[in-house]
N, CA, C and O atoms as a DFTB+ gen file, in Angstrom:
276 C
 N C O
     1  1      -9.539       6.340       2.794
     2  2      -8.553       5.440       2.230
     3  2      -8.411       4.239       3.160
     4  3      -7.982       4.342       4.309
     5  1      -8.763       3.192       2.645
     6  2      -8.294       2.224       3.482
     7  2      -7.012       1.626       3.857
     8  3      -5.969       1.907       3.266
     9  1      -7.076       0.843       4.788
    10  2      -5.897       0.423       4.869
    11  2      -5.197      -0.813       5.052
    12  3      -4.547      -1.328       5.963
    13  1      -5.512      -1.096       3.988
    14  2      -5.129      -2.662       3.433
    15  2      -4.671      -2.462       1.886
    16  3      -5.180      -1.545       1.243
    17  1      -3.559      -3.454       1.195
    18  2      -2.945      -3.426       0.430
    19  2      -4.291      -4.277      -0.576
    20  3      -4.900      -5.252      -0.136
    21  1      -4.564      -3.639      -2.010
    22  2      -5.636      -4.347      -2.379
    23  2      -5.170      -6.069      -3.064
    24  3      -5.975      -6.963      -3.323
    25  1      -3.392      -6.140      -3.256
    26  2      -2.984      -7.511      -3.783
    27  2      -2.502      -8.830      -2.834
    28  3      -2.709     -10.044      -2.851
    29  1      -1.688      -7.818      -1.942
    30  2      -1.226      -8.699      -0.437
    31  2      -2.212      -8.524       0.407
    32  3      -2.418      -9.654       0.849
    33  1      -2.739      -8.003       0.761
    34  2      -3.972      -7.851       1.726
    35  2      -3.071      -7.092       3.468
    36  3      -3.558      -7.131       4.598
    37  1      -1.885      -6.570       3.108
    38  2      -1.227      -6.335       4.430
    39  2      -1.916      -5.009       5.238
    40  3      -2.504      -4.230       4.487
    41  1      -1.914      -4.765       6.253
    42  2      -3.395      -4.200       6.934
    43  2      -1.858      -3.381       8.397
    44  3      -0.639      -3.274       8.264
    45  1      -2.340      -3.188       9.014
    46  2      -1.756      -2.363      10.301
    47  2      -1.378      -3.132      10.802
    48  3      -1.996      -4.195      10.743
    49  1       0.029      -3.043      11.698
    50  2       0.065      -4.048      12.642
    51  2       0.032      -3.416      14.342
    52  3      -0.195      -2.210      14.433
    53  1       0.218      -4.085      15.460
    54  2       0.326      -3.222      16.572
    55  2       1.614      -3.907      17.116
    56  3       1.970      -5.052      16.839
    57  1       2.305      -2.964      17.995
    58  2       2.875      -2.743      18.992
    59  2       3.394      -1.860      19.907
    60  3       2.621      -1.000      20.327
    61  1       4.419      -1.870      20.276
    62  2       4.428      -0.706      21.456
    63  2       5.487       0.555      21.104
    64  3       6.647       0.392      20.725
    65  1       5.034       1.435      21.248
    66  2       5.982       2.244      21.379
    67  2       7.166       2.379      22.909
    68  3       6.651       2.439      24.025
    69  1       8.524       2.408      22.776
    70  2       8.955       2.347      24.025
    71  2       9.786       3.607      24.308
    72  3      10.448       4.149      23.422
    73  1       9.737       3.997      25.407
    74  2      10.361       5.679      25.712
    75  2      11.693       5.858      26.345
    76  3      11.891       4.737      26.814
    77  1      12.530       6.447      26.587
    78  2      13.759       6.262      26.957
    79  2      13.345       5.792      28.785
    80  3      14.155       5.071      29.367
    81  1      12.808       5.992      29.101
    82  2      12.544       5.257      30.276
    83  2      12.146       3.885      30.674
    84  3      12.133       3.201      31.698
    85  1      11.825       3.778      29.413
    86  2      10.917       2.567      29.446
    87  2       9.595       1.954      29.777
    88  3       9.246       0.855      30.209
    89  1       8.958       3.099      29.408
    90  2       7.496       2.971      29.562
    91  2       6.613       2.406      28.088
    92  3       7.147       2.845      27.069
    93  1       5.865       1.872      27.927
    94  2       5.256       0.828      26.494
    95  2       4.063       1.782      26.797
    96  3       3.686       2.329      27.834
    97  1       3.524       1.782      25.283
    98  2       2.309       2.487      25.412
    99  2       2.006       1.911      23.825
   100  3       2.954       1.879      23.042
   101  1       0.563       1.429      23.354
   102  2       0.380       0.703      22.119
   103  2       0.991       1.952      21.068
   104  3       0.990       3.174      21.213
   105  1       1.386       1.285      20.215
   106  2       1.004       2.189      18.804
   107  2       0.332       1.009      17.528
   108  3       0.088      -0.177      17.751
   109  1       0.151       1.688      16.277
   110  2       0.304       1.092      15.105
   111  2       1.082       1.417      14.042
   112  3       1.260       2.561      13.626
   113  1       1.633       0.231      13.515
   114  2       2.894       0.085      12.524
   115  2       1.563      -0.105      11.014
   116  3       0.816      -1.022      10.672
   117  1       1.868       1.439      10.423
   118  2       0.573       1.003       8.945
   119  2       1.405       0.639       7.561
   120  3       2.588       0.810       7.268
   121  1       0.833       0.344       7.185
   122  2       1.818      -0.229       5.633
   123  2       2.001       0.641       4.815
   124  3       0.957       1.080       4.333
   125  1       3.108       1.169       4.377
   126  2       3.407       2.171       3.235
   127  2       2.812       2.289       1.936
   128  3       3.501       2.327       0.917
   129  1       0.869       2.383       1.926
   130  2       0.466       2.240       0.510
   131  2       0.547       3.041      -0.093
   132  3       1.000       4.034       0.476
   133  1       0.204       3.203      -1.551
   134  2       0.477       4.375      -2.826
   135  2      -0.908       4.153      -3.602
   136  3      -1.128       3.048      -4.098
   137  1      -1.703       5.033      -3.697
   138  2      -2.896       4.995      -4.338
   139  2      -2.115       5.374      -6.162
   140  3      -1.512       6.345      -6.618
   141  1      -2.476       4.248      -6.648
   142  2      -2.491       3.671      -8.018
   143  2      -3.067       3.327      -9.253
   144  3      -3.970       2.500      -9.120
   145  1      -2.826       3.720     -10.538
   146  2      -3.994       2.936     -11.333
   147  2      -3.418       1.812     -11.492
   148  3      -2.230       1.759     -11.175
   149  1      -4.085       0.576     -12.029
   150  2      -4.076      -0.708     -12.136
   151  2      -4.760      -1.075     -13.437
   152  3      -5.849      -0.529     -13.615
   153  1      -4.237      -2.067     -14.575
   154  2      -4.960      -1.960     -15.381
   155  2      -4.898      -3.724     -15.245
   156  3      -3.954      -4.502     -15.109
   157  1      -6.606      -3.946     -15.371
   158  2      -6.659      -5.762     -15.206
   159  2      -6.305      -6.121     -16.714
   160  3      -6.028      -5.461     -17.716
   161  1      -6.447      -7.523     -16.400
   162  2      -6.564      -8.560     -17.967
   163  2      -7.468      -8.069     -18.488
   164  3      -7.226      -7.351     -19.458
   165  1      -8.441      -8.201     -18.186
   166  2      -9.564      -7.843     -19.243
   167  2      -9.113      -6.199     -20.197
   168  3      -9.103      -6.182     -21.428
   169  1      -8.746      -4.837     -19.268
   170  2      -8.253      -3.470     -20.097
   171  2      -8.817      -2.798     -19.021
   172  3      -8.064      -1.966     -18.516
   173  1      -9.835      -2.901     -18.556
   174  2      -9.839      -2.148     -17.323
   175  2      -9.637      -1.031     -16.551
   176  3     -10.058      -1.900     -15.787
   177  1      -9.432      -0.008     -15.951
   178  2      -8.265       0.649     -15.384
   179  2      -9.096       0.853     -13.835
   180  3     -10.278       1.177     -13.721
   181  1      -8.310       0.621     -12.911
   182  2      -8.621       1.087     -11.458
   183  2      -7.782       1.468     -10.913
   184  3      -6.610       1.238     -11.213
   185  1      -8.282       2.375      -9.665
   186  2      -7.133       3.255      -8.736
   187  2      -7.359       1.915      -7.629
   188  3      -8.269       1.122      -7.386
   189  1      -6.221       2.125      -7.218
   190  2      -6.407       0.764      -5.816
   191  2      -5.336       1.695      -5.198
   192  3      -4.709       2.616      -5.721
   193  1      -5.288       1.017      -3.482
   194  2      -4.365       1.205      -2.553
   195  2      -3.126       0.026      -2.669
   196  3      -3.359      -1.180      -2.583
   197  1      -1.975       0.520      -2.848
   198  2      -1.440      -0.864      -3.122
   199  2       0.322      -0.396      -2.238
   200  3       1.014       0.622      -2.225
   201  1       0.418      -1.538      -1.721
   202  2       1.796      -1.357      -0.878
   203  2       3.092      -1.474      -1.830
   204  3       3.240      -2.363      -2.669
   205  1       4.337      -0.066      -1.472
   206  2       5.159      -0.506      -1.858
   207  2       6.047      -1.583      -2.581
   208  3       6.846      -1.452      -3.509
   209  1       5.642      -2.725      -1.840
   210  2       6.100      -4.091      -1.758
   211  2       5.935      -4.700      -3.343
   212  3       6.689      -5.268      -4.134
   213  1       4.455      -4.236      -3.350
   214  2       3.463      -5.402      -4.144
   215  2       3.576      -4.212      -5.838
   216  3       3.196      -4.459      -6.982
   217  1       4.161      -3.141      -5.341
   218  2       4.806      -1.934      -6.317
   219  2       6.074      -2.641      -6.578
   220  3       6.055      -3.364      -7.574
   221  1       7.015      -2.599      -5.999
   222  2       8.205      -2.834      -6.803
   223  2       8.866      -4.589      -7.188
   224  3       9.913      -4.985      -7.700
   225  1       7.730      -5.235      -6.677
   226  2       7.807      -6.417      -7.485
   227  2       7.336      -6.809      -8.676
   228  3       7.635      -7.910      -9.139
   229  1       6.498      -5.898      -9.343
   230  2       5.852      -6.122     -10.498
   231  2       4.719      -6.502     -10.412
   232  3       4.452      -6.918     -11.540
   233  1       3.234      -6.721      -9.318
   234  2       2.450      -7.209      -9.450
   235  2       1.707      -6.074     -10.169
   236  3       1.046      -6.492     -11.119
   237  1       1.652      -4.980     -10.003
   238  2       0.667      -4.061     -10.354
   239  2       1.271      -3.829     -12.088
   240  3       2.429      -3.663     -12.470
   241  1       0.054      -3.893     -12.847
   242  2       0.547      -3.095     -14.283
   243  2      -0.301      -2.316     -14.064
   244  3      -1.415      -2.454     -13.559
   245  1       0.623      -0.807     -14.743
   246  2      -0.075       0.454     -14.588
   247  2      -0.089       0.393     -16.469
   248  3       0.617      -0.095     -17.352
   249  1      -1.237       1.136     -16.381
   250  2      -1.727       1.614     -17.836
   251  2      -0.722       2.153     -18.861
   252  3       0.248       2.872     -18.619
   253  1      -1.098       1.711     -19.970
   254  2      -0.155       3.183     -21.130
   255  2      -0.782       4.271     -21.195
   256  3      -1.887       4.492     -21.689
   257  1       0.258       5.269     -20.461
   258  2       0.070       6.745     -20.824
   259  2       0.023       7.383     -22.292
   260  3       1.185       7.394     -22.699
   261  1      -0.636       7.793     -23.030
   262  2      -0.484       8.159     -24.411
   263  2      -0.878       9.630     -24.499
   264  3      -1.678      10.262     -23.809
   265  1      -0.120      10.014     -25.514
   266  2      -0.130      11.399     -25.615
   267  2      -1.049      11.695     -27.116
   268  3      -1.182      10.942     -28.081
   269  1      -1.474      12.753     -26.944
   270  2      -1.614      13.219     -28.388
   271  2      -0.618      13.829     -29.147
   272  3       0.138      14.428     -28.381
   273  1      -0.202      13.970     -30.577
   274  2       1.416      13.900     -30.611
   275  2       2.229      13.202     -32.133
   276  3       3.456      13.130     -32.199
């Protein structure tokens, strides 16, 4: 799974972790993605990695689920 958002492109970031003493040691801050279907303009359907963010703003349309029924 990668780790980059496939609409924002937001990727890992770094900094430090700090300890009650105060010692820094690197970490990485990763982006909260959600593996998704996506359905393009054309009808399409793809699974993408896609961040929270770029989820609850509306960029992603997810498919119609249809039932038999």
């Amino acid at each position: 799974m990668s780790k980059e958002c496939a609409f924002c492109g937001k990727k890992p970031q770094v900094g430090n972790l700090v300890s009650h003493s105060n010692i820094k040691t690197k970490r990485r801050f990763n982006p909260n993605l959600q593996r998704v279907r996506h359905q393009d303009a054309d009808g399409t359907v793809r699974t993408l990695d896609v961040c929270t963010r770029c989820l609850r703003s509306g960029v992603v349309r997810k498919p119609v689920v249809r039932t038999n029924g």
